Amino acid sequence: MDEIVLESFGKINLALDVLYKRDDGYHEINTLMQQIDLKDRIIIKNREKGIEIQCNDKDVPLDNTNLVYRAWEKIIEKTGVNKGVHIIIDKKIPVAAGLAGGSSNGAAVLKGLNLLWNLDLSEKQLMEIGLEIGADIPFCILGGTAWAKGVGEKLTKLKNFSNKMVLLANVGIPISTASVYNNLDLKGINTEIHMEKMIKYMEEDNLPKLAKNMANVMEGVVIKKYPIIGEIKKDMIRCGALGSIMSGSGPTVFGLFDDEEKLYRCKEELEGKIPKVLVAKTI
């Protein structure tokens, strides 16, 4: 096999709490992560040596800052198999948007090289390698629905909360996750998130109650700098979303809907205001 094609799915955070700053400089989080069917397409082709990355989105770096590059590097380091690759990224997930697009691409390359090079690494091994590249990569390898703790690596697989309608609104401002964490006032957070209760609603497939209880403690920092994020949340609720929050460190805002007509009416309204409004489903 000289070539492999993979789907690389995005994610949303149905709830996100930041607990404290750890001694290693990272933050301890508590979050519910959900894969969505918004996806990039990754083509990996064997070549003699080195790496070449191509992408249809000019905002995607093509050097060693791309998690795809680091995935290739890390696989070589861990296995000793030194082969070259040509990677083509057909990008549909917005960049630096809180949707784990880069992490998902890195995860896809780890899985793809495992198959392409017959490495026979287990899912657990791939997740351990992925963690050395980025905190969201283990979840992107696992997929579906999960409760994540630590920096995002302590994952508990949950019953899939699939086939729920999601409207994604991206204002087109790339936001650095590190800068959001650095500006987070942990003592000033007064949002209470009841993860166990939310997991119960998910297991019961109770979309209205889950949507009503969604929360993201990072919103305060981002909305302060970009008030439009708060406006979009209000627009979504007014248009009929059962709940609306920012995903990850933003700036993408999403709403969960149980009425397709309301979702598309909301999409049309938001398209007059912001550059990227996308429809997806949970998987």
XYZ file of C-alpha atoms in Angstrom:
283
model
C 0.000 0.000 0.000
C 1.464 3.351 -1.115
C -1.408 5.661 -0.189
C -4.169 5.961 2.400
C -7.151 8.346 2.691
C -8.643 9.208 6.099
C -11.454 11.315 7.513
C -10.437 13.766 10.236
C -13.410 14.846 12.403
C -13.843 17.996 14.478
C -15.097 18.192 18.070
C -17.127 20.417 20.351
C -17.012 20.732 24.154
C -20.499 20.259 25.612
C -19.098 21.449 28.944
C -15.667 22.797 29.880
C -14.380 23.591 33.354
C -10.833 24.685 34.237
C -9.952 23.632 37.781
C -6.418 24.871 38.531
C -2.961 25.502 37.101
C -0.693 22.490 37.549
C 2.977 22.475 38.566
C 3.938 21.588 34.975
C 2.365 24.829 33.715
C -0.664 23.138 32.126
C -4.213 23.515 33.415
C -6.294 20.735 34.940
C -9.585 20.542 33.057
C -12.897 18.712 33.325
C -14.768 18.502 30.040
C -17.299 16.599 27.957
C -15.999 16.158 24.426
C -18.146 15.281 21.451
C -17.038 14.432 17.932
C -18.990 16.022 15.061
C -19.249 15.094 11.392
C -17.570 18.298 10.170
C -14.383 16.810 8.758
C -11.167 17.316 6.851
C -9.845 14.745 4.378
C -6.257 13.567 4.780
C -4.332 11.795 2.021
C -1.006 10.220 3.006
C 1.350 9.006 0.277
C 4.646 7.220 0.773
C 7.822 8.836 -0.536
C 11.477 8.003 -0.114
C 12.375 10.553 2.563
C 11.306 13.780 4.236
C 7.837 15.276 4.491
C 5.815 17.514 2.204
C 2.509 18.979 3.409
C -0.085 20.490 1.084
C -3.292 22.224 2.162
C -6.118 24.110 0.460
C -6.275 26.618 3.388
C -3.552 29.284 3.388
C -3.842 29.683 7.194
C -2.567 26.148 7.803
C 1.203 26.032 8.456
C 3.166 23.617 6.277
C 6.206 23.333 8.565
C 7.001 21.598 11.878
C 4.453 23.739 13.750
C 1.718 21.649 12.084
C 0.633 18.693 14.259
C 0.648 16.521 11.130
C 4.397 17.126 10.789
C 4.927 16.370 14.470
C 2.876 13.156 14.214
C 5.153 11.916 11.398
C 8.265 12.924 13.397
C 7.003 11.240 16.570
C 6.124 7.957 14.809
C 9.653 7.808 13.394
C 11.121 8.560 16.832
C 9.032 5.866 18.549
C 9.281 3.086 15.969
C 12.588 3.724 14.199
C 10.831 3.360 10.828
C 12.287 6.222 8.805
C 10.158 6.779 5.716
C 9.066 9.901 3.909
C 5.498 11.090 3.339
C 3.503 13.475 1.188
C 0.420 14.622 3.137
C -2.494 16.462 1.519
C -4.997 18.167 3.834
C -8.389 19.027 2.353
C -9.444 21.476 5.074
C -13.099 22.047 5.980
C -12.731 22.570 9.773
C -11.960 26.264 10.481
C -8.414 26.930 11.751
C -7.733 27.969 15.404
C -11.457 27.737 16.103
C -11.800 25.563 19.229
C -12.879 22.582 17.085
C -9.629 20.544 17.343
C -9.006 20.682 13.587
C -5.206 20.521 13.937
C -5.362 17.835 16.639
C -7.747 15.780 14.527
C -5.355 16.001 11.559
C -2.457 14.880 13.775
C -4.535 11.970 15.097
C -5.490 10.937 11.548
C -1.820 10.877 10.502
C -0.872 8.718 13.513
C -3.626 6.248 12.614
C -2.821 6.451 8.910
C 0.914 5.808 9.279
C 0.160 2.907 11.621
C -1.813 1.285 8.787
C 0.346 2.438 5.873
C 3.578 1.229 7.452
C 2.092 -1.906 9.110
C 3.318 -0.807 12.551
C 0.691 -2.775 14.494
C 0.446 -0.148 17.267
C -2.616 -0.457 19.524
C -5.129 2.366 20.007
C -3.708 2.874 23.516
C -0.160 3.198 22.135
C -1.322 5.676 19.498
C -3.083 7.729 22.186
C 0.083 7.760 24.332
C 2.149 8.952 21.354
C -0.548 11.500 20.509
C -0.470 12.998 23.995
C 3.190 13.925 23.467
C 2.088 16.009 20.473
C -1.098 17.663 21.766
C -3.634 17.320 24.597
C -6.672 16.844 22.289
C -5.076 14.136 20.126
C -5.935 11.159 22.408
C -9.630 12.106 22.208
C -9.426 12.542 18.421
C -8.039 8.991 18.220
C -10.735 7.614 20.559
C -13.611 9.558 18.953
C -17.311 9.568 19.794
C -18.294 10.970 23.186
C -15.970 11.137 26.196
C -15.455 12.653 29.638
C -11.946 14.106 29.808
C -9.872 15.111 32.820
C -6.218 15.998 33.418
C -5.060 18.046 30.416
C -7.614 16.113 28.373
C -5.785 12.769 28.353
C -7.734 10.973 31.120
C -10.597 9.775 28.991
C -13.745 7.894 29.940
C -15.671 6.665 26.909
C -19.388 7.481 27.200
C -22.482 6.254 25.401
C -22.474 7.979 21.996
C -24.561 11.156 21.964
C -24.980 10.889 18.215
C -27.197 12.363 15.514
C -27.891 15.689 17.267
C -28.164 18.802 15.078
C -25.418 21.366 15.617
C -25.063 24.868 14.177
C -21.500 26.214 14.240
C -20.780 29.940 13.945
C -17.171 31.009 13.488
C -16.326 34.719 13.502
C -13.046 34.130 11.680
C -10.755 35.441 14.432
C -8.014 32.893 15.209
C -7.657 32.611 18.996
C -4.618 31.242 20.812
C -5.578 28.640 23.438
C -2.507 29.611 25.487
C -3.538 33.286 25.618
C -7.054 32.371 26.815
C -5.616 30.189 29.599
C -3.139 32.930 30.575
C -5.942 35.483 30.940
C -8.274 33.174 32.868
C -9.000 34.346 36.408
C -9.520 30.983 38.110
C -10.589 32.556 41.417
C -13.156 34.726 39.660
C -14.979 31.825 37.955
C -18.463 31.444 39.397
C -19.956 29.087 36.785
C -20.988 25.759 38.277
C -20.845 22.755 35.966
C -22.422 19.494 37.116
C -20.693 16.911 34.929
C -22.354 13.851 36.472
C -25.785 15.398 35.900
C -24.881 16.190 32.291
C -23.617 12.649 31.702
C -26.925 11.339 33.081
C -28.840 13.533 30.589
C -26.627 12.234 27.773
C -27.206 8.622 28.786
C -30.958 9.308 28.866
C -30.638 10.984 25.432
C -32.284 14.056 26.964
C -31.183 16.789 24.556
C -33.205 19.710 26.049
C -31.853 19.207 29.585
C -28.291 18.652 28.403
C -28.394 21.737 26.169
C -29.790 23.891 28.978
C -26.925 22.890 31.302
C -24.032 23.394 28.848
C -21.329 25.782 30.064
C -17.775 26.848 29.236
C -15.756 28.795 31.834
C -13.425 30.130 29.107
C -16.198 32.207 27.559
C -15.747 35.123 29.954
C -12.193 35.833 28.780
C -13.062 35.623 25.080
C -16.367 37.540 25.256
C -14.620 40.370 27.133
C -12.247 40.783 24.183
C -14.728 39.868 21.438
C -18.304 40.797 22.513
C -19.659 39.358 19.226
C -19.226 35.861 20.759
C -21.827 36.725 23.406
C -24.096 38.242 20.751
C -24.002 35.070 18.639
C -24.944 32.954 21.682
C -27.981 35.197 22.273
C -28.896 35.091 18.557
C -28.850 31.286 18.583
C -31.097 31.045 21.649
C -33.476 33.629 20.187
C -33.599 31.610 16.948
C -34.580 28.411 18.784
C -31.362 26.706 19.897
C -31.951 24.609 23.029
C -28.563 25.777 24.310
C -25.546 27.640 22.955
C -21.948 27.950 24.177
C -18.446 28.554 22.845
C -16.426 25.434 21.994
C -13.021 25.018 23.650
C -11.000 28.230 23.742
C -13.119 29.611 20.906
C -14.032 31.536 18.962
C -16.562 29.079 17.449
C -19.991 29.238 19.057
C -22.360 26.309 18.594
C -26.022 25.719 19.250
C -27.876 22.430 19.672
C -31.231 22.225 17.893
C -34.110 19.759 17.778
C -35.881 21.594 14.934
C -34.257 21.605 11.489
C -36.345 24.524 10.221
C -35.258 26.724 13.139
C -31.633 25.678 12.640
C -31.605 26.721 8.972
C -33.464 29.964 9.726
C -30.798 30.740 12.335
C -28.039 29.833 9.859
C -29.470 32.263 7.315
C -29.687 35.067 9.884
C -26.119 34.545 11.152
C -24.695 34.382 7.617
C -25.553 38.071 7.256
C -23.339 38.820 10.246
C -20.305 36.478 10.234
C -18.147 34.669 7.642
C -18.557 30.974 8.534
C -21.799 29.287 9.583
C -21.798 25.501 9.275
C -24.296 22.717 9.932
C -23.086 19.475 11.530
C -24.285 16.470 13.507
C -22.821 14.708 16.531
C -21.357 11.269 15.808
